[in-house]
mmCIF file of C-alpha atoms and ligand atoms in Angstrom:
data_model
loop_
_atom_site.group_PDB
_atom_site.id
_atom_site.type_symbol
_atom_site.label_atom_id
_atom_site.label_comp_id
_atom_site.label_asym_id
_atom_site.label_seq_id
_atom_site.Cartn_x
_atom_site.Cartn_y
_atom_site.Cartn_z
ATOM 1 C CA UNK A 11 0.000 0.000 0.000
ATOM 2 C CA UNK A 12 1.668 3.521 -1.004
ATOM 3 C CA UNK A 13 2.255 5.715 2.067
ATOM 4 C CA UNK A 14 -0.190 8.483 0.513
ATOM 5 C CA UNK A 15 -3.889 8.504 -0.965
ATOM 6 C CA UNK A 16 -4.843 7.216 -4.087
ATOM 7 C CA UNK A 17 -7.057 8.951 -6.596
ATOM 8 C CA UNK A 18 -9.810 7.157 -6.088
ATOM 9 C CA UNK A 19 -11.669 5.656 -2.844
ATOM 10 C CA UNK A 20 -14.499 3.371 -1.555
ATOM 11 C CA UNK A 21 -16.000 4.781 0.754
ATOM 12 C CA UNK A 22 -17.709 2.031 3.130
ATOM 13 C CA UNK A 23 -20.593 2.864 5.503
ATOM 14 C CA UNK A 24 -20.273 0.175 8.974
ATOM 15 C CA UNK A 25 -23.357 1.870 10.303
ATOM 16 C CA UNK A 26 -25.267 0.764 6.611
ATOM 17 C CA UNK A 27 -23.752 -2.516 6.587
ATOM 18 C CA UNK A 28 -24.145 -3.526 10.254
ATOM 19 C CA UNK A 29 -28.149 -2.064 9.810
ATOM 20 C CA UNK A 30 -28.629 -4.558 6.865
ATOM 21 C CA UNK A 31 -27.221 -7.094 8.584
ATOM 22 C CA UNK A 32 -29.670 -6.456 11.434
ATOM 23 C CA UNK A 33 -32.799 -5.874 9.444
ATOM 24 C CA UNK A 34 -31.678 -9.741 7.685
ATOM 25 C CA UNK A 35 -31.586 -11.324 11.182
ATOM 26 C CA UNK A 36 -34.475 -9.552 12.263
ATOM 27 C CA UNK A 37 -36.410 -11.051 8.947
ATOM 28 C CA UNK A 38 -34.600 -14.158 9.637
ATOM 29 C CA UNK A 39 -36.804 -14.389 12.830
ATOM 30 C CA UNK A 40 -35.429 -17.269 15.026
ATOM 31 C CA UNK A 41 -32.955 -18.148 12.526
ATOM 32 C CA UNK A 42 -29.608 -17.266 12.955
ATOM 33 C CA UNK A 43 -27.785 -15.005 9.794
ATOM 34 C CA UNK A 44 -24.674 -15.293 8.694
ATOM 35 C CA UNK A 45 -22.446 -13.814 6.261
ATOM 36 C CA UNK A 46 -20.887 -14.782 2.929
ATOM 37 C CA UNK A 47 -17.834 -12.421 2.559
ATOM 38 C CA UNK A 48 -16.475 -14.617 -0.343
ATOM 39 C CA UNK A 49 -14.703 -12.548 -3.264
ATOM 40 C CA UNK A 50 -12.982 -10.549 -1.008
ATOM 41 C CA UNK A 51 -16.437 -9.684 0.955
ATOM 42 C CA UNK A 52 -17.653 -9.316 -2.418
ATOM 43 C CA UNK A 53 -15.314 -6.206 -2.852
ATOM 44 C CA UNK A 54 -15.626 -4.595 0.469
ATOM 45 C CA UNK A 55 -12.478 -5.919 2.010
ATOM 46 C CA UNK A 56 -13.625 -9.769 4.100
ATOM 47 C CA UNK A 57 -11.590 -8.606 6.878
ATOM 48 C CA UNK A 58 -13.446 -5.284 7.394
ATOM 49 C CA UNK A 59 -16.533 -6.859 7.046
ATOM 50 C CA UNK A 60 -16.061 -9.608 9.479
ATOM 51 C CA UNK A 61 -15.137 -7.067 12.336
ATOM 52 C CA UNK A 62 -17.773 -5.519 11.685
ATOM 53 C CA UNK A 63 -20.864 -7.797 11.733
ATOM 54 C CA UNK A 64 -19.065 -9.893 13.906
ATOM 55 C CA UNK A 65 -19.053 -6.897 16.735
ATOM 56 C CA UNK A 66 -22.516 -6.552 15.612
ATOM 57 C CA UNK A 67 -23.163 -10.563 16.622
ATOM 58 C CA UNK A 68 -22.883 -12.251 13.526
ATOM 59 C CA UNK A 69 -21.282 -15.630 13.967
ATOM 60 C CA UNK A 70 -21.231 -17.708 10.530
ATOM 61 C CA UNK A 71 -19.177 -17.022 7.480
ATOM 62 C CA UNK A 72 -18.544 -17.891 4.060
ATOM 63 C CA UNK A 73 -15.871 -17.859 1.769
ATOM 64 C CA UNK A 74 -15.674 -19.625 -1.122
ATOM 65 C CA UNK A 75 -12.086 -21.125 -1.609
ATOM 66 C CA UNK A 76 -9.521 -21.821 0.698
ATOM 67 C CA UNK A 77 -7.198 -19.385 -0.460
ATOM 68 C CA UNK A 78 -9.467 -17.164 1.103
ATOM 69 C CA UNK A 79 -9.516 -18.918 4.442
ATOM 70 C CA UNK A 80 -6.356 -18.285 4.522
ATOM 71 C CA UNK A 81 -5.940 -14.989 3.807
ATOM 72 C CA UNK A 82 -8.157 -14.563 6.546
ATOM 73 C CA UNK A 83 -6.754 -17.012 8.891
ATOM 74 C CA UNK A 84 -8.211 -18.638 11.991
ATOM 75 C CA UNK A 85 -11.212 -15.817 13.277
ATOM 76 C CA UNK A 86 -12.040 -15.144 16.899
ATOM 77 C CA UNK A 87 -13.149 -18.127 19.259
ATOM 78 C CA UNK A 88 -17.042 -18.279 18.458
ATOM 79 C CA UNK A 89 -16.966 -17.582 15.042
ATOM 80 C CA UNK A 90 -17.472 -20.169 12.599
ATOM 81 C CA UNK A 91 -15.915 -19.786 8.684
ATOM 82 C CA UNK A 92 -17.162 -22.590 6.064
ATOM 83 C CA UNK A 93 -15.336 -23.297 2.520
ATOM 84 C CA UNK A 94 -18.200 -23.164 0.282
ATOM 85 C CA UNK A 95 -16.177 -24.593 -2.703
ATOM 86 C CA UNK A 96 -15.323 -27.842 -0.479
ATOM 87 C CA UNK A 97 -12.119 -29.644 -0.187
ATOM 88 C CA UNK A 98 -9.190 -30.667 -2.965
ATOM 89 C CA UNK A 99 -6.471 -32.409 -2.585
ATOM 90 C CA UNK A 100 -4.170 -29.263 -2.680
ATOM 91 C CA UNK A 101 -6.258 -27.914 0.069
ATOM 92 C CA UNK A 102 -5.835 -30.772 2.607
ATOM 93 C CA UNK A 103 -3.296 -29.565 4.572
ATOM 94 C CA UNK A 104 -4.479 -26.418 5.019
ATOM 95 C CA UNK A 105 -8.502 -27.583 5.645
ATOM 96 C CA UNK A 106 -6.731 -30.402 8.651
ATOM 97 C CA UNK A 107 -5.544 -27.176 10.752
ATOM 98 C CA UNK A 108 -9.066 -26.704 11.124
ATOM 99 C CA UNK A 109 -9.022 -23.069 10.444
ATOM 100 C CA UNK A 110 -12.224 -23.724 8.581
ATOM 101 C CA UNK A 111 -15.045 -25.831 7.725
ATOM 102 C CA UNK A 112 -15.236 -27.644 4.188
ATOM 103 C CA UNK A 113 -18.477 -27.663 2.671
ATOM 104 C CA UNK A 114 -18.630 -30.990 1.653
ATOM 105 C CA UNK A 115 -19.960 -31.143 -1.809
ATOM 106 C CA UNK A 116 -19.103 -34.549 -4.008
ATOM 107 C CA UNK A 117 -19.120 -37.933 -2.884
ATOM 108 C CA UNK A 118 -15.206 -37.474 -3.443
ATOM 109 C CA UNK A 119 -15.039 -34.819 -1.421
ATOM 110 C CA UNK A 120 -16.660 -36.457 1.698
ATOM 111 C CA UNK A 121 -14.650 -39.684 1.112
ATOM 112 C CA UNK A 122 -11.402 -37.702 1.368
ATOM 113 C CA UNK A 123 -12.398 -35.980 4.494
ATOM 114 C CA UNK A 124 -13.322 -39.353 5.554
ATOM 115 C CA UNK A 125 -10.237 -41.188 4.732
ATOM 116 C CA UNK A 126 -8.389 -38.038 6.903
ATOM 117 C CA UNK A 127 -10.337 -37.861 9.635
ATOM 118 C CA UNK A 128 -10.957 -34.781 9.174
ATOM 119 C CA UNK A 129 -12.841 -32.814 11.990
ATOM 120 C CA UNK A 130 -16.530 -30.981 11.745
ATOM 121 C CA UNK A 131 -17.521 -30.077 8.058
ATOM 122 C CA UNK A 132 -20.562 -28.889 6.203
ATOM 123 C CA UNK A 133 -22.212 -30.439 3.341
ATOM 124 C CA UNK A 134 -23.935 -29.032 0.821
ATOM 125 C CA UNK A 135 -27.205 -31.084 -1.019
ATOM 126 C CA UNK A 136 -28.317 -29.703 -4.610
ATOM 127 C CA UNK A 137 -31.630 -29.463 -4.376
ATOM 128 C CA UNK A 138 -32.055 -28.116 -8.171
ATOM 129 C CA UNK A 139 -29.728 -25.500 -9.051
ATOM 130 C CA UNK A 140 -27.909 -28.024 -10.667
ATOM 131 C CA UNK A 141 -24.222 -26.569 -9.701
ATOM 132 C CA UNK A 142 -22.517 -27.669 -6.636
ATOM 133 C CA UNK A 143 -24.061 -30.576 -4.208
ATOM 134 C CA UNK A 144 -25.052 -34.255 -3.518
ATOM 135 C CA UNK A 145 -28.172 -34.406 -5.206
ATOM 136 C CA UNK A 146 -30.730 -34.492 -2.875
ATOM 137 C CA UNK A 147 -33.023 -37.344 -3.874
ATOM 138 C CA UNK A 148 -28.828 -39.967 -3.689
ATOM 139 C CA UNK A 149 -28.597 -42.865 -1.202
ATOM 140 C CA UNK A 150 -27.291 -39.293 1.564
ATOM 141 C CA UNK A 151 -27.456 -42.067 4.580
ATOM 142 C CA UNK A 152 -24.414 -44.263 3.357
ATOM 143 C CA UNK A 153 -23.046 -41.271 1.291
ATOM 144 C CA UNK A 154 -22.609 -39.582 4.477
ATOM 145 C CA UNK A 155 -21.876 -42.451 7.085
ATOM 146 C CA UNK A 156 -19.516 -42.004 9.340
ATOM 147 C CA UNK A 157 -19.900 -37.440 9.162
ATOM 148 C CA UNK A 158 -20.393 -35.505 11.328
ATOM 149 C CA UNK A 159 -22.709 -32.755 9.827
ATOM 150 C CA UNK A 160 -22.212 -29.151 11.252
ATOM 151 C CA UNK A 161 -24.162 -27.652 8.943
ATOM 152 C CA UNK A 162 -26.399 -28.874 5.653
ATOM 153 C CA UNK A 163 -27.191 -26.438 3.045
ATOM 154 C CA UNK A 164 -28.654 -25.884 -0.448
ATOM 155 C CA UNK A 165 -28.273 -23.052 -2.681
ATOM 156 C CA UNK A 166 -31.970 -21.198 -4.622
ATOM 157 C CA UNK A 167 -31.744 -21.001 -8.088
ATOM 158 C CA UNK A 168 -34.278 -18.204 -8.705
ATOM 159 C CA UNK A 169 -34.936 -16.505 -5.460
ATOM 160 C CA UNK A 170 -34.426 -13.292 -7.174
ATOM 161 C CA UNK A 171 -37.460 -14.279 -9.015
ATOM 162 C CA UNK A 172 -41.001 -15.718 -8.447
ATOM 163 C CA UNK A 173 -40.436 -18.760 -9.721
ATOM 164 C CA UNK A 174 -41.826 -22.387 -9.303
ATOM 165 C CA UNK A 175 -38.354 -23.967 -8.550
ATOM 166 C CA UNK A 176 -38.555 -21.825 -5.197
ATOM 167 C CA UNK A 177 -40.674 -24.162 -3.619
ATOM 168 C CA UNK A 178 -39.717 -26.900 -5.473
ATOM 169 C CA UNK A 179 -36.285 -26.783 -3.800
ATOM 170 C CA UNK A 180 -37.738 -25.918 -0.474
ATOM 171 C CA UNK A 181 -39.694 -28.770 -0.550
ATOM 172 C CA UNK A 182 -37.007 -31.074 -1.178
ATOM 173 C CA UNK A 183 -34.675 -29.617 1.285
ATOM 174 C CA UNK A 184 -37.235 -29.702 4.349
ATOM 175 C CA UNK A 185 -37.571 -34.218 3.246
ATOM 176 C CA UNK A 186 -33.714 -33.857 3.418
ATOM 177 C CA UNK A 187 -33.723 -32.263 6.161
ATOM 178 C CA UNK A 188 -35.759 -34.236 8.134
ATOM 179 C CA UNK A 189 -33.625 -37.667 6.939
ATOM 180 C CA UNK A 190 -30.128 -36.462 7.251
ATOM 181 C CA UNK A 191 -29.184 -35.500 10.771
ATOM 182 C CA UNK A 192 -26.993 -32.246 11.659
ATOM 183 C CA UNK A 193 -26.225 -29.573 13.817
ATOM 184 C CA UNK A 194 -28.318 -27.229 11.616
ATOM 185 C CA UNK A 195 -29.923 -26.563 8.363
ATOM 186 C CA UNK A 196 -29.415 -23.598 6.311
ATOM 187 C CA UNK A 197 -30.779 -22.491 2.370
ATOM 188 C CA UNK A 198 -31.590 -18.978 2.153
ATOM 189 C CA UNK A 199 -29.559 -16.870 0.724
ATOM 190 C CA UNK A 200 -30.334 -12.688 0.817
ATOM 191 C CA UNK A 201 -33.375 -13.456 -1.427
ATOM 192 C CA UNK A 202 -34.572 -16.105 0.245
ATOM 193 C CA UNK A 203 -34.412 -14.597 3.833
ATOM 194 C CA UNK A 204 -37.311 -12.144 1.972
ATOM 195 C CA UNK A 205 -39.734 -15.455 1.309
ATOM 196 C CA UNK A 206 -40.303 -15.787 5.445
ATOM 197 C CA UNK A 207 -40.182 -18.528 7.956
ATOM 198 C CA UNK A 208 -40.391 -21.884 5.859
ATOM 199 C CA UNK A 209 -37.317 -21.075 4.004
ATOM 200 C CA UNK A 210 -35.152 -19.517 7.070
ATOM 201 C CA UNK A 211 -34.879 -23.330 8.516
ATOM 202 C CA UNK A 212 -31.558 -22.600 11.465
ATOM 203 C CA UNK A 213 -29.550 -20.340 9.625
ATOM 204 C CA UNK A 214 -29.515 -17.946 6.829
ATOM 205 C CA UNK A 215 -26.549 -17.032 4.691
ATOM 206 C CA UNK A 216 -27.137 -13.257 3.055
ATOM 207 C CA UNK A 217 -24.235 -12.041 1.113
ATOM 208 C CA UNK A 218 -25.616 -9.149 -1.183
ATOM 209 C CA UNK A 219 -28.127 -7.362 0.730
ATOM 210 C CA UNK A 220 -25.478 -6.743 3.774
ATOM 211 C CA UNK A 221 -23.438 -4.600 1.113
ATOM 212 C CA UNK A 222 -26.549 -2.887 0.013
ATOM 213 C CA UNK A 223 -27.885 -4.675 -3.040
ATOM 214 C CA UNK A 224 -31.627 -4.913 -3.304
ATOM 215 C CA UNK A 225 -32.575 -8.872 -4.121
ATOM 216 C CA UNK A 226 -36.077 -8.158 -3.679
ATOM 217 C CA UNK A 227 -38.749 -5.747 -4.124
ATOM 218 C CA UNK A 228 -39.500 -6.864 -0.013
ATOM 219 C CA UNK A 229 -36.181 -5.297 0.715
ATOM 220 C CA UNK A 230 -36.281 -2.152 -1.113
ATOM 221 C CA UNK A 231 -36.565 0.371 1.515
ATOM 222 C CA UNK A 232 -34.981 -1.371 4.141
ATOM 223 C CA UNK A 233 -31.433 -1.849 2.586
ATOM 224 C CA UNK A 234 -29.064 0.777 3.168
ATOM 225 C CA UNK A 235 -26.056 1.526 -0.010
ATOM 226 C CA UNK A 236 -22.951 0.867 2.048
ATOM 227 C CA UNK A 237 -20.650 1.712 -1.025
ATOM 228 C CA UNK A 238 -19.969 5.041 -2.453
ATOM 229 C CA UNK A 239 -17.096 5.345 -4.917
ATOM 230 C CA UNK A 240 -15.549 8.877 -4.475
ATOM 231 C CA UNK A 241 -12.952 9.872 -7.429
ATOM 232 C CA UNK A 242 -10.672 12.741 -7.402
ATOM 233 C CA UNK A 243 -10.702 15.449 -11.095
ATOM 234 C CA UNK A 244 -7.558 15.376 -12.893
ATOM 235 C CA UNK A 245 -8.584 18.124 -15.323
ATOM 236 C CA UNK A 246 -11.645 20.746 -16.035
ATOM 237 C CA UNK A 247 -12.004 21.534 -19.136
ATOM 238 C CA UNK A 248 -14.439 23.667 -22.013
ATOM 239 C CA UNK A 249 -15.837 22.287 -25.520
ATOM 240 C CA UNK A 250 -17.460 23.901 -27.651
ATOM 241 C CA UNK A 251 -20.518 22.776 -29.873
ATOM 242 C CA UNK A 252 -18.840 20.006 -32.568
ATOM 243 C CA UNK A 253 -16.325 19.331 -30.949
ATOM 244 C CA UNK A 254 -16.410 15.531 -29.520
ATOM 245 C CA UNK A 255 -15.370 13.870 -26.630
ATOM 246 C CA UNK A 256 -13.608 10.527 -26.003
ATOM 247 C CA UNK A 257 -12.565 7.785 -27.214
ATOM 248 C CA UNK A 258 -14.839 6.881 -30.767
ATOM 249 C CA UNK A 259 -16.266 10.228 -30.574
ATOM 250 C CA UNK A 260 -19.698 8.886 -29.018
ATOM 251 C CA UNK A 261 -20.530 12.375 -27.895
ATOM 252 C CA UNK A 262 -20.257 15.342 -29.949
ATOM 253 C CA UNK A 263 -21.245 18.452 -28.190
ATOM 254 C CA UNK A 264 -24.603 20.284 -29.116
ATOM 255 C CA UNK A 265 -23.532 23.207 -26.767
ATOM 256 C CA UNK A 266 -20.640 24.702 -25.429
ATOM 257 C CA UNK A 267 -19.818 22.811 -22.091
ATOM 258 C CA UNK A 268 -17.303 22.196 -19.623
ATOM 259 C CA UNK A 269 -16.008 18.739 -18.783
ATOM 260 C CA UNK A 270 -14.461 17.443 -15.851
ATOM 261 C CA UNK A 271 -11.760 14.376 -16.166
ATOM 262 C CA UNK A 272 -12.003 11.613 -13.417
ATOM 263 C CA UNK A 273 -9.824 9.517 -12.197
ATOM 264 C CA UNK A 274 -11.615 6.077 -12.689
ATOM 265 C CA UNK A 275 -12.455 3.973 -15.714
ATOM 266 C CA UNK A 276 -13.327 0.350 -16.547
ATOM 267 C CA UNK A 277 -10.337 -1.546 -14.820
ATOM 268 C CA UNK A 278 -11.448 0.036 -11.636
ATOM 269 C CA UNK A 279 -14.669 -2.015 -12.357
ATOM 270 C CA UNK A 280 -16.639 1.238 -13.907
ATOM 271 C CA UNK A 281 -17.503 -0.984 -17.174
ATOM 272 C CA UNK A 282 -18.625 0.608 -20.059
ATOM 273 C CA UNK A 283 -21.976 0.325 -19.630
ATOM 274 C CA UNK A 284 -21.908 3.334 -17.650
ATOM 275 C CA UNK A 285 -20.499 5.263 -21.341
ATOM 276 C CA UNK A 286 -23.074 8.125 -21.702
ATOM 277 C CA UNK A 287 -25.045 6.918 -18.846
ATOM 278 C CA UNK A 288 -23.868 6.936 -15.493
ATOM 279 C CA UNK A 289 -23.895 9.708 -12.469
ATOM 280 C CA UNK A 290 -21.792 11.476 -10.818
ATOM 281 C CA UNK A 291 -22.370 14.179 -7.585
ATOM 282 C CA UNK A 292 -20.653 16.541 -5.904
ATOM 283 C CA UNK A 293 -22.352 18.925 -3.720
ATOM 284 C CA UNK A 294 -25.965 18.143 -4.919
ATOM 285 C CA UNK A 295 -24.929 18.582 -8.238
ATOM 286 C CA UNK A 296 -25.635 16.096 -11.139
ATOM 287 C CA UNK A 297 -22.753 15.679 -13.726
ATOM 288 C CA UNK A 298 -24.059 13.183 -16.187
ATOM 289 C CA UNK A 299 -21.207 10.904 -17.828
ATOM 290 C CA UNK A 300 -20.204 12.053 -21.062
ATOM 291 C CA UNK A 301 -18.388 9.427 -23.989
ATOM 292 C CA UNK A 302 -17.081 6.440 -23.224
ATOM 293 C CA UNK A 303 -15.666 4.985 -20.536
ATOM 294 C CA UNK A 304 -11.597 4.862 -20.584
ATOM 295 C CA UNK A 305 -9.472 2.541 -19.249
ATOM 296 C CA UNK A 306 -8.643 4.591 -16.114
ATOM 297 C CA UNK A 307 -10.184 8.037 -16.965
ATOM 298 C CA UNK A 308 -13.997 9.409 -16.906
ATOM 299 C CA UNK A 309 -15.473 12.292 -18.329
ATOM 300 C CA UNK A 310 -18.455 13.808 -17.010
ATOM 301 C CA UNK A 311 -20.382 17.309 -18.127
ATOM 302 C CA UNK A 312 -19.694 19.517 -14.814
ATOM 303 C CA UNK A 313 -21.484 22.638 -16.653
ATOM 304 C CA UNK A 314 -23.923 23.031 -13.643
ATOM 305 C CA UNK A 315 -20.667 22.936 -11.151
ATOM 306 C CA UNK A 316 -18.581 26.259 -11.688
ATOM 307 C CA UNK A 317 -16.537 25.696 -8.966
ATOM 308 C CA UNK A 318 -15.673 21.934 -9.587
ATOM 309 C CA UNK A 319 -12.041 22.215 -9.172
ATOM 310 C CA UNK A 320 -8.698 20.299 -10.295
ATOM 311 C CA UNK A 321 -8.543 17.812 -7.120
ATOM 312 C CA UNK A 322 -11.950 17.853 -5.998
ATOM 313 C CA UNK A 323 -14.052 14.907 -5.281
ATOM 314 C CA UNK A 324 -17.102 13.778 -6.483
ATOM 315 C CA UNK A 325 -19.234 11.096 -6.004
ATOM 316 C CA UNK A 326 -20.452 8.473 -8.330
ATOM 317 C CA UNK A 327 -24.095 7.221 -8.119
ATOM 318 C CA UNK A 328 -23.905 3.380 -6.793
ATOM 319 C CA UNK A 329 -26.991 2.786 -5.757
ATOM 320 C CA UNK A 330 -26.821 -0.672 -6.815
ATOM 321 C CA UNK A 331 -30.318 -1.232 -8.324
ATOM 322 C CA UNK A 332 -30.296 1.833 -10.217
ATOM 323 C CA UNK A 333 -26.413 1.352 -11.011
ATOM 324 C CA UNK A 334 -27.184 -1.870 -12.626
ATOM 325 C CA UNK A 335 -30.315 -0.688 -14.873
ATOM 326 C CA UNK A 336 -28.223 1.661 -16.009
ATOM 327 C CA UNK A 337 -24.939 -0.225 -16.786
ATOM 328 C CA UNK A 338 -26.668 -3.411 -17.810
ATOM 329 C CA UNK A 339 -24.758 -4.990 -15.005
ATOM 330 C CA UNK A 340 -26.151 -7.460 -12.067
ATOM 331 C CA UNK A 341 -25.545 -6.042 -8.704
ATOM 332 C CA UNK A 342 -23.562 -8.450 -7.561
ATOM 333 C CA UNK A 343 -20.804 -7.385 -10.409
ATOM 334 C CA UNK A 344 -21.197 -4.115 -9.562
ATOM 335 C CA UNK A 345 -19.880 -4.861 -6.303
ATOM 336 C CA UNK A 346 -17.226 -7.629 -6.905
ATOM 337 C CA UNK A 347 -15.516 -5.904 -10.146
ATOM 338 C CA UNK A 348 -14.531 -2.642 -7.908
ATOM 339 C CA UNK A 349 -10.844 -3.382 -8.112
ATOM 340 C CA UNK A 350 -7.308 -2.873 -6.449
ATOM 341 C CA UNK A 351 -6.929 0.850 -7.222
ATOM 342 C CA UNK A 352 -9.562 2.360 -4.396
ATOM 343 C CA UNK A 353 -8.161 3.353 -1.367
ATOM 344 C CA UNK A 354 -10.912 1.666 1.163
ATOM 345 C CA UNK A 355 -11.746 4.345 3.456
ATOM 346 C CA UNK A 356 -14.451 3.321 6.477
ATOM 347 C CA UNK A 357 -16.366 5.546 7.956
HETATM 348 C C1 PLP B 409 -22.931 -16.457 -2.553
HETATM 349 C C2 PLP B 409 -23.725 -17.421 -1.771
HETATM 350 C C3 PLP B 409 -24.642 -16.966 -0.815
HETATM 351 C C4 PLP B 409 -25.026 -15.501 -0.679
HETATM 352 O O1 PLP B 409 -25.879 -15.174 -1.752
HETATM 353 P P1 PLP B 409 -26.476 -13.705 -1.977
HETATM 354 O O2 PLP B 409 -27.378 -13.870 -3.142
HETATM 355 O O3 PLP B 409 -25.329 -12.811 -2.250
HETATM 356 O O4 PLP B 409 -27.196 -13.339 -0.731
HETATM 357 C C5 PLP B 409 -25.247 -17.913 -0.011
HETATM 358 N N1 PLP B 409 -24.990 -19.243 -0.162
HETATM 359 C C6 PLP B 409 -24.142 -19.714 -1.113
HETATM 360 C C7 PLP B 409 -23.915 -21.166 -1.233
HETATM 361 C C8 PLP B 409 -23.493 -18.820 -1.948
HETATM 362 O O5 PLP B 409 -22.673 -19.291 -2.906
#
């Protein structure tokens, strides 16, 4: 990390985050709710996050790899982190230090943890997404002799959606669940915790909605944005009508106008979706994105903001449902593409 700010920032809300992690366990009802913070706490920073709701009494996490595990090494007594990706070979020695849970999800993966003697792990029973899992209708008693079961899970397809495989999958997880013994039963992700009680089960496992995406229309309202990225001007500048601006010459100026340059552009995860539509603020002023997107560089119309300066900062608009309608991204990308450049400032 260089010794002095970068030109460009995140800045992260803990009050936001730790308030949509509250409203999720209060909608969770007698469930517990955990956390996934896999990607890197889906571009927050896992760490950060973890103190956080952690403090705030969150107790389960979720990465996905093991290479994450260990980048986080072993958390505070009390707190619980599961693999969701399971076990390989490779990650053996690593998974026996018990720094982590596996989620177990292939019959080879539970016969090498098996074999090991490996300690408590999770398993994970596809219930019709069709991705990662025992299926849920296999032989799970002799698949599964011999485990210990901390946790079993399943994964919605479509809880974004109202869609018949909802209940299809809920269905089959409650006859699993009430076969296959564990510690506790978990399948709702930040989506699902908005369907109510009969899909909560012991635990729920939000990831999105803690860093303030919107999964359902239930949630709108009571999700918080936690992530604002704030980006310093490089360069103000005038145009007159005809002349055009960027790369392709996508804009060509009806008006005379003044531009500001940004310091942001697609590798900093601002795709170019955002070219001629995105938002940025400063000071209650709107400075529509003009052109497209660069590489590293933006260029927004900062006509209505005389006294935008060289060095200033301005917002961009991130609300994430209105980010991704108008960047044709999915939330979710919107928060893990934010790259390595941002200073992450917490506030
Ligand atoms: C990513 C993930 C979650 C969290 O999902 P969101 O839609 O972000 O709430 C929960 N469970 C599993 C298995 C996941 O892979």
């Amino acid at each position: 990390m260089p010794s002095f700010p970068a030109p460009l920032r995140l800045r992260l809300d803990s009050a936001a985050l730790i308030s949509n992690w509250q409203w999720l366990s209060a909608q969770s009802g007698s469930a517990r709710c955990g956390a996934a913070v896999k990607a890197d706490g889906y571009g927050l920073g896992a760490r950060a996050v973890i103190d956080r709701l952690a403090d705030a009494g969150c107790r389960d996490f979720f990465v996905a790899s093991w290479p994450e595990a260990e980048a986080l090494g072993r958390l505070d007594t009390g707190l619980s982190l599961s693999v969701l990706h399971g076990v390989r070979e490779e990650d053996m020695p690593l998974a026996l230090t018990g720094i982590a849970r596996p989620v177990l999800n292939t019959p080879t993966q539970v016969a090498r943890w098996r074999d090991a003697a490996g300690g408590p792990c999770d398993v994970m029973i596809d219930t019709g997404i069709n991705r990662l899992g025992l299926d849920w209708d296999a032989d799970l008693a002799s698949l599964l002799d011999g485990i210990t079961v901390e946790t079993l899970m399943s994964h919605l397809a479509c809880a974004d959606q109202d869609h018949p495989l909802n209940d299809v999958q809920r269905q089959r997880f409650a006859h699993v669940s009430a076969i296959q013994p564990a510690r506790c039963y978990s399948l709702a992700n930040s989506a699902g915790v908005c369907f109510g009680k009969p899909y909560h089960f012991d635990l729920t496992r939000p990831g999105l909605a803690l860093y303030g995406g919107v999964p359902r229309e239930e949630a709108a309202g009571h999700i918080t944005p936690v992530v604002t990225p704030q980006i310093q001007v490089l360069q103000r500048r005038r145009v007159s009508t005809g002349e055009s601006i960027g790369y392709n010459a996508t804009f060509v100026a009806t008006g005379d106008m003044e531009l500001a340059v940004l310091n942001v552009g697609y590798a900093d995860g601002y795709l170019r979706g955002f070219s001629n539509r995105g938002l940025v603020r400063a000071g209650g002023v709107e400075m529509p994105v003009i052109g497209r997107v660069s590489m590293d560089l933006l260029i927004v119309d900062c006509s209505a903001a005389p006294n935008l300066a060289e060095g200033d900062w301005v917002d961009i608009d991130y609300a994430l449902p209105e980010a991704a309608a108008q960047s044709g991204l999915s939330q979710y990308e919107l928060l893990t593409g934010l790259g390595r450049r941002y200073d992450r400032l917490w506030v």
